[in-house]
Amino acid sequence: MRIFLQNMVENLPEAYLSANWLGFDFKFFSKEKSLWDYQQRGLRNAVKTLWKYYEDFADYRPDEDIKVNEERKRRLWEWYRDNGLQEKDFSIDLSRINHRFASLLREYYGAQTNSLSYEHFINRMSFWMATGSGKTLVIVKLIELLALLIRRPEIPPCDILFLTHRDDLIEQLKRHVEEFNRAHSDFRIVLRELRDYAAVKRENPSLFQEQEVIVFYYRSDNLSDEQKEKIVDFRNYDNDGRWYVLLDEAHKGDKEDSKRQHIYSILSRNGFLFNFSATFTDPRDIATTVFNFNLSEYIQAGYGKHIALLKQELRAFRDKEDYNSEEKRKVVLKALMMLAYVHKVHKSIRVSVASSLYHRPLMLVLVNSVHTEDADLELFFRELERIAREGVSEELWQVAKDELEQELKDKPPFVFEDEQLQLNEDVWQLLTLEDLLQSGFNSDAHGEIEVLVRPSNRQELAFKLMSADRPFALIKIGDISGWLKEKLTGYEINERFEDESYFARLNEEDSDINILMGSRTFYEGWDSNRPNVICYINIGVGEDARKFILQSVGRGVRIEPIRNKRKRILPLYNAGEVDKELFDQLKNKVQPIETLFIFGTNRRALQTVIEGLKQEQVKTGEHQLSLFEVNPEVRKENIRLLIPVYKLAEQLLAERKEVAKFEVDPNELEDMRKFVEATDDRVLMMLCDAEPTKLRLLRKSLTEPDKFYLKNGKRHGNMLRLLRRVLDWWAIVPEEFDRLKELEDEIRHFRHITVMLKDIRALEDKLTRVKDYRDPSAEQQRLIEQLQRKEISPEQFKQDYDKTTQMVKEERFEYEGKRIVIKHIAQHYYLPVVLSEDERVDYIRHIIKTPSEVNFINALERYLNQPNNRFREFDWWFFSKLDESLDEVYLPYYDPKANRIARFKPDFIFWLKKGNHYFIVFVDPKGTEHIDWQRKVDGYRAVFEDNGLPKVLPHNGWEVTVRLFLYTEDVSRSPEIYRQFWFDSFDGMIDSFDREGRH
């Protein structure tokens, strides 16, 4: 089953949303935290889904009939079906599930037959987010968004319920909410336990006040259809199904057999269900995923370490394997050796580049058994102890090192990526047993182990060599008393009385712990960038270990090369967050410290589990194509593709000479004028949280309304909301031109072209053939000249000449009657170019699909085939498709609907050079009936024109101008006032800007 909802809503432009659905601050969380771009993307997708449900399908009205919500479900289900979802995959067969559960569903959904349509449960969305990707921050911000939309009012005021399956996750939510509340003076979230529901409702009939929202929480596994001490009967809290239910890792159990799953749906049947997890497996959760950032996506986007799954199995610890002590010691030695190798790389980076970079490497040992006789943890610890006390023989050291080196030299591929591990041989060859002692044991010499315990902490045991002054390892388990009595008799045990635990300080820069050992009890609820080696002892052999391994790997892949920069160094450099000098110093050194090396008892079982997400991608039919590449012609030395870069202006938007006016209903403008005139500034400051400067500007604007207001806007329906938006408008700072830079990674969508097909081999073959196309006549002439110079043999000439006759410039691919065209367009930035011949094509993303864009490309190709086309007059020229969702080339403009500076990303960009004249030309194919193009043109003119003429921007001896054109099939239908921006022939477009190059 593939992901549907995310693909559906990400194709919805935000411009479709009305004003009340825009203008949210998706980024700010607290003084210490801001949401990353991917977290914001998830929230944007959620808002689009809610808009589609509560406005587009049936516009929410406060007193609407409950049947309106049934209509929304029907429309949403129909939308899924239009996108290819099959009912037979999702309907619930009531005859096959527990009779009690079936009766529950019949009671609430009125099922008359044994087949219950999934239409009843479709008001839901899932967030598939990797461990460590910050789900809790997204949950808290989602609560804020729900409260704001209720206040506006765009969605119904359903109560909000947070459910999760562990107490520590509830405590984690509380901590995040406290942090959020401290940073927000105008809004707060109040958490109350679900069992207090009746009392809270008596005190606060409406849980949504202007300044706060009450959110209920409970353990998801304590919801049932019966009442006990902690178990609560959901019927006591039904609220006619008007709940927004937020589930955090509470989706366990088969959807047809799990009673609790049905309870969550029943509670939210007239509201909405939000499901968060790192490990979805049910096809219903996957299909309704609104945002996928699972472990695979997380790593591919650069937010996590590479994952290297090594063949060096720890099978010596398997119960049924008859391995001797030396073989067990060898596998422990290899794991320590990898830790020492990464530690040595880390040390060299801090010495030669900067002392604040990256984390101190850590080895994580996760075991299956702790307290049993010959428990996994005990066996591993015994071998660790022997290496610490006695060392290893030179022969064993060399054998272990050679075996590990051989695999590393074979460049094993990283899980989820097309990249391979590269061994730094300079570091590896110099690796010694002394390095291992220092990096693993914090010592220069072998020695006996002593145990450190804190009387008040019954979960931690720390270990130190008597030959050292710092501890090196920590065991974190549920209860240490059994170990002290049974496993550690004869050891010197010292009690210490420091307040803080070693585990709590694990991430501190001065933490001494290099090796952390423990069971499954602590794989969730702790955060660290430090793990570089994970050893799984007897975990991963059975299917039940799948979630545990994915979650713990998620804990191990986090990375932070520079403080508060949580991506690998290459993605940081590509995003412009580190400079080239630092990147050049690091790029050939960092791969080991940016890699998580995994050892397992049974590598095959581990591979099966870790690649589960990859297989789920295959199962969902989603493949990212890696065959697209930058046109080699662009790489030539004399070619420079430039793009504009912007900075914040010194003037406010409303203070500019040509004001981008605030759009307002004329009657509301008059009401606002009267209200402001009759209200004291102190009252306005309190009501709107406004500064005195803004209020002075507001009063000034109301004395000159024609200068500042455009009286054609939508009604806001609430005076305070209108005032706040006007005051926000006064605070808007526009962007202005800063400089020109060479294109790097700002056009990137071609690296994210994905297809939802089970078998992509035929498509890949066609893509490769078109990508490899070369002009046959030019290739043939080159071969003839090589033959004449006797650089190639006649046989080689014939073989290569025959290949030129088989070159293909265009291919077609069809699936279920929906066809795409694959083209080789010589001047396009990347190759090949893919166009849809049918707008209904839904099995491939990020191609040229919109009819106006396809028509433009076809018209351009017809023009280029003309022998006298004007593009021939230029020294060189290129162009590229721009993708609105992924690329970062844009023109800034004021968007009155969102009341902010927005980014206009035209569909195409052209670069043309003639002599010392250089043209950057944005082209947007568009019908003249669209109304927002005028604002976008105004935005362009404000930045790149002076007195109606394009500005000349000097750059490296060139005179650069930036132009904007709108392509239509009939320019005579465009408005006269903007006629110079429209064209319907390429001769006309080129002539309009090339005049500058002829003078």
mmCIF file of C-alpha atoms in Angstrom, residues 608-905:
data_model
loop_
_atom_site.group_PDB
_atom_site.id
_atom_site.type_symbol
_atom_site.label_atom_id
_atom_site.label_comp_id
_atom_site.label_asym_id
_atom_site.label_seq_id
_atom_site.Cartn_x
_atom_site.Cartn_y
_atom_site.Cartn_z
ATOM 1 C CA THR A 608 15.593 -7.726 7.347
ATOM 2 C CA VAL A 609 14.393 -5.466 10.133
ATOM 3 C CA ILE A 610 16.418 -2.355 9.344
ATOM 4 C CA GLU A 611 15.534 -2.521 5.677
ATOM 5 C CA GLY A 612 11.906 -2.876 6.669
ATOM 6 C CA LEU A 613 11.316 0.769 5.874
ATOM 7 C CA LYS A 614 12.966 0.346 2.513
ATOM 8 C CA GLN A 615 10.747 -2.625 1.798
ATOM 9 C CA GLU A 616 7.739 -0.630 2.932
ATOM 10 C CA GLN A 617 8.706 1.948 0.322
ATOM 11 C CA VAL A 618 8.703 -0.823 -2.258
ATOM 12 C CA LYS A 619 5.439 -2.132 -0.867
ATOM 13 C CA THR A 620 3.945 1.314 -1.167
ATOM 14 C CA GLY A 621 5.323 1.363 -4.704
ATOM 15 C CA GLU A 622 7.330 4.529 -4.132
ATOM 16 C CA HIS A 623 10.756 4.784 -5.755
ATOM 17 C CA GLN A 624 12.971 7.841 -5.994
ATOM 18 C CA LEU A 625 14.577 7.980 -9.429
ATOM 19 C CA SER A 626 18.273 8.856 -9.446
ATOM 20 C CA LEU A 627 18.741 8.914 -13.242
ATOM 21 C CA PHE A 628 18.292 12.670 -13.692
ATOM 22 C CA GLU A 629 21.466 14.737 -13.800
ATOM 23 C CA VAL A 630 22.652 18.258 -14.512
ATOM 24 C CA ASN A 631 23.199 18.867 -18.229
ATOM 25 C CA PRO A 632 26.956 18.409 -18.909
ATOM 26 C CA GLU A 633 26.892 21.523 -21.136
ATOM 27 C CA VAL A 634 26.107 23.626 -18.049
ATOM 28 C CA ARG A 635 29.402 22.516 -16.488
ATOM 29 C CA LYS A 636 31.524 24.152 -19.197
ATOM 30 C CA GLU A 637 33.989 26.738 -17.975
ATOM 31 C CA ASN A 638 32.416 29.780 -19.683
ATOM 32 C CA ILE A 639 28.877 29.030 -18.483
ATOM 33 C CA ARG A 640 27.635 30.792 -15.355
ATOM 34 C CA LEU A 641 24.002 30.381 -14.347
ATOM 35 C CA LEU A 642 23.107 33.255 -12.029
ATOM 36 C CA ILE A 643 20.159 33.705 -9.681
ATOM 37 C CA PRO A 644 19.128 36.690 -7.527
ATOM 38 C CA VAL A 645 19.559 36.669 -3.752
ATOM 39 C CA TYR A 646 17.543 38.954 -1.486
ATOM 40 C CA LYS A 647 17.829 40.696 1.873
ATOM 41 C CA LEU A 648 15.347 42.414 4.176
ATOM 42 C CA ALA A 649 14.653 46.004 3.162
ATOM 43 C CA GLU A 650 15.284 48.944 5.467
ATOM 44 C CA GLN A 651 11.767 50.330 4.934
ATOM 45 C CA LEU A 652 8.500 48.756 6.033
ATOM 46 C CA LEU A 653 6.210 47.645 3.229
ATOM 47 C CA ALA A 654 3.584 50.268 4.057
ATOM 48 C CA GLU A 655 6.197 53.080 4.068
ATOM 49 C CA ARG A 656 7.324 52.472 0.506
ATOM 50 C CA LYS A 657 6.697 54.955 -2.263
ATOM 51 C CA GLU A 658 4.352 52.549 -4.041
ATOM 52 C CA VAL A 659 2.371 50.917 -1.246
ATOM 53 C CA ALA A 660 1.113 47.321 -1.560
ATOM 54 C CA LYS A 661 -2.324 48.094 -0.188
ATOM 55 C CA PHE A 662 -4.180 46.138 2.465
ATOM 56 C CA GLU A 663 -7.299 44.530 1.013
ATOM 57 C CA VAL A 664 -10.439 45.018 3.105
ATOM 58 C CA ASP A 665 -14.205 45.041 2.785
ATOM 59 C CA PRO A 666 -15.298 48.753 2.521
ATOM 60 C CA ASN A 667 -17.947 48.405 5.255
ATOM 61 C CA GLU A 668 -15.452 46.743 7.619
ATOM 62 C CA LEU A 669 -12.939 49.502 6.883
ATOM 63 C CA GLU A 670 -15.481 52.112 7.944
ATOM 64 C CA ASP A 671 -16.352 50.100 11.069
ATOM 65 C CA MET A 672 -12.667 49.837 11.926
ATOM 66 C CA ARG A 673 -12.182 53.588 11.463
ATOM 67 C CA LYS A 674 -15.027 54.320 13.877
ATOM 68 C CA PHE A 675 -13.806 51.739 16.392
ATOM 69 C CA VAL A 676 -10.238 53.084 16.391
ATOM 70 C CA GLU A 677 -11.389 56.682 16.715
ATOM 71 C CA ALA A 678 -13.564 55.763 19.707
ATOM 72 C CA THR A 679 -10.963 53.607 21.505
ATOM 73 C CA ASP A 680 -8.078 54.768 23.691
ATOM 74 C CA ASP A 681 -4.562 53.691 22.642
ATOM 75 C CA ARG A 682 -4.029 51.875 25.936
ATOM 76 C CA VAL A 683 -7.095 49.731 25.299
ATOM 77 C CA LEU A 684 -5.966 49.026 21.724
ATOM 78 C CA MET A 685 -2.503 48.070 22.976
ATOM 79 C CA MET A 686 -4.041 45.580 25.398
ATOM 80 C CA LEU A 687 -6.545 44.144 22.910
ATOM 81 C CA CYS A 688 -4.114 43.769 20.033
ATOM 82 C CA ASP A 689 -0.790 43.379 21.864
ATOM 83 C CA ALA A 690 0.416 46.301 19.729
ATOM 84 C CA GLU A 691 3.306 48.727 20.075
ATOM 85 C CA PRO A 692 2.590 52.511 20.212
ATOM 86 C CA THR A 693 4.447 53.027 16.896
ATOM 87 C CA LYS A 694 2.107 50.634 15.093
ATOM 88 C CA LEU A 695 -0.955 52.350 16.554
ATOM 89 C CA ARG A 696 0.274 55.738 15.301
ATOM 90 C CA LEU A 697 0.715 54.266 11.821
ATOM 91 C CA LEU A 698 -2.728 52.673 12.025
ATOM 92 C CA ARG A 699 -4.385 55.987 12.905
ATOM 93 C CA LYS A 700 -2.445 57.730 10.129
ATOM 94 C CA SER A 701 -3.537 55.165 7.543
ATOM 95 C CA LEU A 702 -7.210 55.652 8.447
ATOM 96 C CA THR A 703 -6.940 59.368 7.623
ATOM 97 C CA GLU A 704 -5.696 58.489 4.104
ATOM 98 C CA PRO A 705 -7.611 55.266 3.357
ATOM 99 C CA ASP A 706 -7.233 55.437 -0.449
ATOM 100 C CA LYS A 707 -3.453 55.446 -0.106
ATOM 101 C CA PHE A 708 -3.258 52.425 2.183
ATOM 102 C CA TYR A 709 -6.376 50.296 1.591
ATOM 103 C CA LEU A 710 -7.857 48.497 -1.380
ATOM 104 C CA LYS A 711 -11.594 48.237 -0.785
ATOM 105 C CA ASN A 712 -12.260 44.935 -2.494
ATOM 106 C CA GLY A 713 -11.302 42.428 0.185
ATOM 107 C CA LYS A 714 -13.061 39.552 1.898
ATOM 108 C CA ARG A 715 -14.896 40.198 5.166
ATOM 109 C CA HIS A 716 -12.938 39.189 8.265
ATOM 110 C CA GLY A 717 -16.058 38.902 10.424
ATOM 111 C CA ASN A 718 -14.319 39.945 13.639
ATOM 112 C CA MET A 719 -13.038 43.406 14.525
ATOM 113 C CA LEU A 720 -10.139 42.208 16.686
ATOM 114 C CA ARG A 721 -9.013 39.810 13.965
ATOM 115 C CA LEU A 722 -9.135 42.597 11.382
ATOM 116 C CA LEU A 723 -7.201 44.986 13.622
ATOM 117 C CA ARG A 724 -4.503 42.408 14.293
ATOM 118 C CA ARG A 725 -4.092 41.712 10.582
ATOM 119 C CA VAL A 726 -3.820 45.430 9.761
ATOM 120 C CA LEU A 727 -1.251 45.874 12.522
ATOM 121 C CA ASP A 728 0.631 42.812 11.214
ATOM 122 C CA TRP A 729 0.584 44.461 7.775
ATOM 123 C CA TRP A 730 2.277 47.513 9.230
ATOM 124 C CA ALA A 731 5.064 45.290 10.558
ATOM 125 C CA ILE A 732 5.800 43.578 7.227
ATOM 126 C CA VAL A 733 9.362 44.091 6.005
ATOM 127 C CA PRO A 734 9.715 43.398 2.268
ATOM 128 C CA GLU A 735 12.680 41.754 0.585
ATOM 129 C CA GLU A 736 14.929 43.657 -1.800
ATOM 130 C CA PHE A 737 17.701 42.650 -4.192
ATOM 131 C CA ASP A 738 21.025 41.918 -2.480
ATOM 132 C CA ARG A 739 23.323 40.232 -5.013
ATOM 133 C CA LEU A 740 23.657 37.684 -7.794
ATOM 134 C CA LYS A 741 25.121 34.259 -7.101
ATOM 135 C CA GLU A 742 25.908 31.184 -9.157
ATOM 136 C CA LEU A 743 23.290 28.464 -9.081
ATOM 137 C CA GLU A 744 24.239 25.609 -6.732
ATOM 138 C CA ASP A 745 21.543 23.445 -5.163
ATOM 139 C CA GLU A 746 18.645 25.891 -5.398
ATOM 140 C CA ILE A 747 17.076 23.879 -8.258
ATOM 141 C CA ARG A 748 16.826 20.417 -6.799
ATOM 142 C CA HIS A 749 13.435 18.941 -7.652
ATOM 143 C CA PHE A 750 14.881 16.609 -10.302
ATOM 144 C CA ARG A 751 16.633 14.714 -7.498
ATOM 145 C CA HIS A 752 13.232 14.025 -5.923
ATOM 146 C CA ILE A 753 11.291 12.680 -8.894
ATOM 147 C CA THR A 754 9.438 9.671 -7.487
ATOM 148 C CA VAL A 755 7.240 7.011 -9.051
ATOM 149 C CA MET A 756 4.592 4.863 -7.410
ATOM 150 C CA LEU A 757 5.062 1.668 -9.423
ATOM 151 C CA LYS A 758 6.006 -1.849 -8.369
ATOM 152 C CA ASP A 759 8.324 -2.418 -11.341
ATOM 153 C CA ILE A 760 10.262 0.566 -12.659
ATOM 154 C CA ARG A 761 12.760 -1.207 -14.919
ATOM 155 C CA ALA A 762 11.012 -0.359 -18.195
ATOM 156 C CA LEU A 763 10.712 3.295 -17.180
ATOM 157 C CA GLU A 764 14.361 3.447 -16.106
ATOM 158 C CA ASP A 765 15.485 1.962 -19.444
ATOM 159 C CA LYS A 766 13.621 4.650 -21.382
ATOM 160 C CA LEU A 767 14.929 7.427 -19.125
ATOM 161 C CA THR A 768 18.512 6.208 -19.581
ATOM 162 C CA ARG A 769 18.230 5.998 -23.367
ATOM 163 C CA VAL A 770 16.931 9.561 -23.653
ATOM 164 C CA LYS A 771 19.410 10.916 -21.107
ATOM 165 C CA ASP A 772 22.340 9.442 -23.085
ATOM 166 C CA TYR A 773 21.183 10.991 -26.356
ATOM 167 C CA ARG A 774 23.773 12.948 -28.338
ATOM 168 C CA ASP A 775 23.362 14.722 -31.690
ATOM 169 C CA PRO A 776 24.012 11.810 -34.147
ATOM 170 C CA SER A 777 25.507 13.956 -36.904
ATOM 171 C CA ALA A 778 27.965 15.638 -34.530
ATOM 172 C CA GLU A 779 28.925 12.270 -32.993
ATOM 173 C CA GLN A 780 29.412 10.736 -36.455
ATOM 174 C CA GLN A 781 31.618 13.608 -37.569
ATOM 175 C CA ARG A 782 33.715 13.230 -34.414
ATOM 176 C CA LEU A 783 34.183 9.503 -35.112
ATOM 177 C CA ILE A 784 35.183 10.145 -38.727
ATOM 178 C CA GLU A 785 37.837 12.596 -37.588
ATOM 179 C CA GLN A 786 39.121 10.115 -34.985
ATOM 180 C CA LEU A 787 39.340 7.402 -37.647
ATOM 181 C CA GLN A 788 41.201 9.717 -40.018
ATOM 182 C CA ARG A 789 43.713 10.503 -37.285
ATOM 183 C CA LYS A 790 43.955 6.739 -36.629
ATOM 184 C CA GLU A 791 42.918 7.247 -33.008
ATOM 185 C CA ILE A 792 40.403 4.392 -33.286
ATOM 186 C CA SER A 793 40.380 1.180 -35.312
ATOM 187 C CA PRO A 794 37.917 0.578 -38.185
ATOM 188 C CA GLU A 795 36.178 -2.030 -36.019
ATOM 189 C CA GLN A 796 35.761 0.432 -33.148
ATOM 190 C CA PHE A 797 34.580 3.094 -35.614
ATOM 191 C CA LYS A 798 31.875 0.793 -36.995
ATOM 192 C CA GLN A 799 30.714 -0.250 -33.519
ATOM 193 C CA ASP A 800 30.453 3.330 -32.262
ATOM 194 C CA TYR A 801 28.939 4.592 -35.532
ATOM 195 C CA ASP A 802 26.170 1.989 -35.312
ATOM 196 C CA LYS A 803 25.363 3.209 -31.793
ATOM 197 C CA THR A 804 24.785 6.759 -33.073
ATOM 198 C CA THR A 805 22.096 5.512 -35.440
ATOM 199 C CA GLN A 806 20.207 4.006 -32.506
ATOM 200 C CA MET A 807 20.125 7.127 -30.327
ATOM 201 C CA VAL A 808 16.690 8.171 -29.101
ATOM 202 C CA LYS A 809 15.707 11.774 -28.382
ATOM 203 C CA GLU A 810 12.201 11.033 -27.148
ATOM 204 C CA GLU A 811 10.372 8.115 -25.527
ATOM 205 C CA ARG A 812 6.858 7.493 -24.226
ATOM 206 C CA PHE A 813 5.832 5.497 -21.170
ATOM 207 C CA GLU A 814 2.297 4.443 -20.296
ATOM 208 C CA TYR A 815 0.686 3.010 -17.158
ATOM 209 C CA GLU A 816 -3.033 2.322 -16.835
ATOM 210 C CA GLY A 817 -3.694 4.441 -19.906
ATOM 211 C CA LYS A 818 -1.881 7.483 -18.495
ATOM 212 C CA ARG A 819 1.094 8.501 -20.613
ATOM 213 C CA ILE A 820 4.234 10.540 -20.024
ATOM 214 C CA VAL A 821 6.790 11.779 -22.558
ATOM 215 C CA ILE A 822 10.536 11.676 -21.878
ATOM 216 C CA LYS A 823 12.492 14.280 -23.842
ATOM 217 C CA HIS A 824 16.092 15.295 -24.410
ATOM 218 C CA ILE A 825 16.005 19.093 -24.694
ATOM 219 C CA ALA A 826 19.572 20.223 -25.289
ATOM 220 C CA GLN A 827 19.329 23.525 -23.407
ATOM 221 C CA HIS A 828 17.463 22.279 -20.337
ATOM 222 C CA TYR A 829 19.317 22.496 -16.985
ATOM 223 C CA TYR A 830 18.847 18.816 -16.210
ATOM 224 C CA LEU A 831 18.262 15.775 -18.432
ATOM 225 C CA PRO A 832 16.009 14.148 -19.378
ATOM 226 C CA VAL A 833 12.803 16.207 -19.183
ATOM 227 C CA VAL A 834 9.541 14.409 -18.347
ATOM 228 C CA LEU A 835 6.130 15.772 -19.354
ATOM 229 C CA SER A 836 2.680 14.412 -18.713
ATOM 230 C CA GLU A 837 0.364 13.867 -21.672
ATOM 231 C CA ASP A 838 -2.528 13.460 -19.242
ATOM 232 C CA GLU A 839 -3.075 15.701 -16.212
ATOM 233 C CA ARG A 840 -4.486 12.649 -14.409
ATOM 234 C CA VAL A 841 -1.035 11.032 -14.282
ATOM 235 C CA ASP A 842 -0.633 10.206 -10.598
ATOM 236 C CA TYR A 843 2.155 7.616 -10.544
ATOM 237 C CA ILE A 844 5.043 10.081 -10.902
ATOM 238 C CA ARG A 845 5.762 13.283 -8.964
ATOM 239 C CA HIS A 846 7.716 16.492 -9.666
ATOM 240 C CA ILE A 847 7.487 16.320 -13.466
ATOM 241 C CA ILE A 848 6.036 18.905 -15.882
ATOM 242 C CA LYS A 849 2.354 18.104 -15.519
ATOM 243 C CA THR A 850 0.180 21.230 -15.602
ATOM 244 C CA PRO A 851 -1.354 21.672 -19.100
ATOM 245 C CA SER A 852 -0.146 25.294 -19.413
ATOM 246 C CA GLU A 853 3.449 24.186 -18.680
ATOM 247 C CA VAL A 854 3.260 21.225 -21.072
ATOM 248 C CA ASN A 855 1.849 23.477 -23.807
ATOM 249 C CA PHE A 856 4.664 25.960 -23.205
ATOM 250 C CA ILE A 857 7.362 23.284 -23.601
ATOM 251 C CA ASN A 858 5.753 21.983 -26.777
ATOM 252 C CA ALA A 859 5.522 25.498 -28.192
ATOM 253 C CA LEU A 860 9.167 26.153 -27.285
ATOM 254 C CA GLU A 861 10.276 22.949 -29.027
ATOM 255 C CA ARG A 862 8.344 23.850 -32.186
ATOM 256 C CA TYR A 863 10.001 27.263 -32.152
ATOM 257 C CA LEU A 864 13.493 25.813 -31.648
ATOM 258 C CA ASN A 865 12.999 23.583 -34.702
ATOM 259 C CA GLN A 866 12.650 26.681 -36.879
ATOM 260 C CA PRO A 867 15.976 27.404 -38.646
ATOM 261 C CA ASN A 868 15.775 31.150 -37.939
ATOM 262 C CA ASN A 869 14.721 31.044 -34.287
ATOM 263 C CA ARG A 870 15.999 33.986 -32.251
ATOM 264 C CA PHE A 871 17.715 31.833 -29.603
ATOM 265 C CA ARG A 872 20.484 31.204 -32.169
ATOM 266 C CA GLU A 873 21.548 34.846 -31.799
ATOM 267 C CA PHE A 874 22.881 34.305 -28.263
ATOM 268 C CA ASP A 875 26.380 33.153 -27.273
ATOM 269 C CA TRP A 876 24.677 30.540 -25.117
ATOM 270 C CA TRP A 877 21.381 29.992 -23.349
ATOM 271 C CA PHE A 878 19.741 27.502 -20.986
ATOM 272 C CA PHE A 879 16.463 27.164 -19.177
ATOM 273 C CA SER A 880 14.940 25.080 -16.384
ATOM 274 C CA LYS A 881 11.619 24.070 -14.943
ATOM 275 C CA LEU A 882 11.101 25.380 -11.387
ATOM 276 C CA ASP A 883 9.189 23.318 -8.832
ATOM 277 C CA GLU A 884 7.105 25.362 -6.404
ATOM 278 C CA SER A 885 7.446 22.911 -3.525
ATOM 279 C CA LEU A 886 11.168 22.055 -3.655
ATOM 280 C CA ASP A 887 13.184 24.715 -5.495
ATOM 281 C CA GLU A 888 14.492 27.949 -3.962
ATOM 282 C CA VAL A 889 14.566 30.360 -6.914
ATOM 283 C CA TYR A 890 11.859 32.988 -6.571
ATOM 284 C CA LEU A 891 10.582 36.554 -6.826
ATOM 285 C CA PRO A 892 9.290 38.132 -3.575
ATOM 286 C CA TYR A 893 5.893 39.858 -3.536
ATOM 287 C CA TYR A 894 3.205 40.905 -1.088
ATOM 288 C CA ASP A 895 0.371 38.377 -0.835
ATOM 289 C CA PRO A 896 -2.696 40.115 0.632
ATOM 290 C CA LYS A 897 -4.544 36.840 1.275
ATOM 291 C CA ALA A 898 -1.774 35.615 3.562
ATOM 292 C CA ASN A 899 -0.842 39.174 4.632
ATOM 293 C CA ARG A 900 2.868 38.481 4.250
ATOM 294 C CA ILE A 901 5.785 38.602 1.833
ATOM 295 C CA ALA A 902 5.396 35.465 -0.264
ATOM 296 C CA ARG A 903 7.648 33.763 -2.789
ATOM 297 C CA PHE A 904 6.515 33.665 -6.397
ATOM 298 C CA LYS A 905 8.174 30.733 -8.132
#
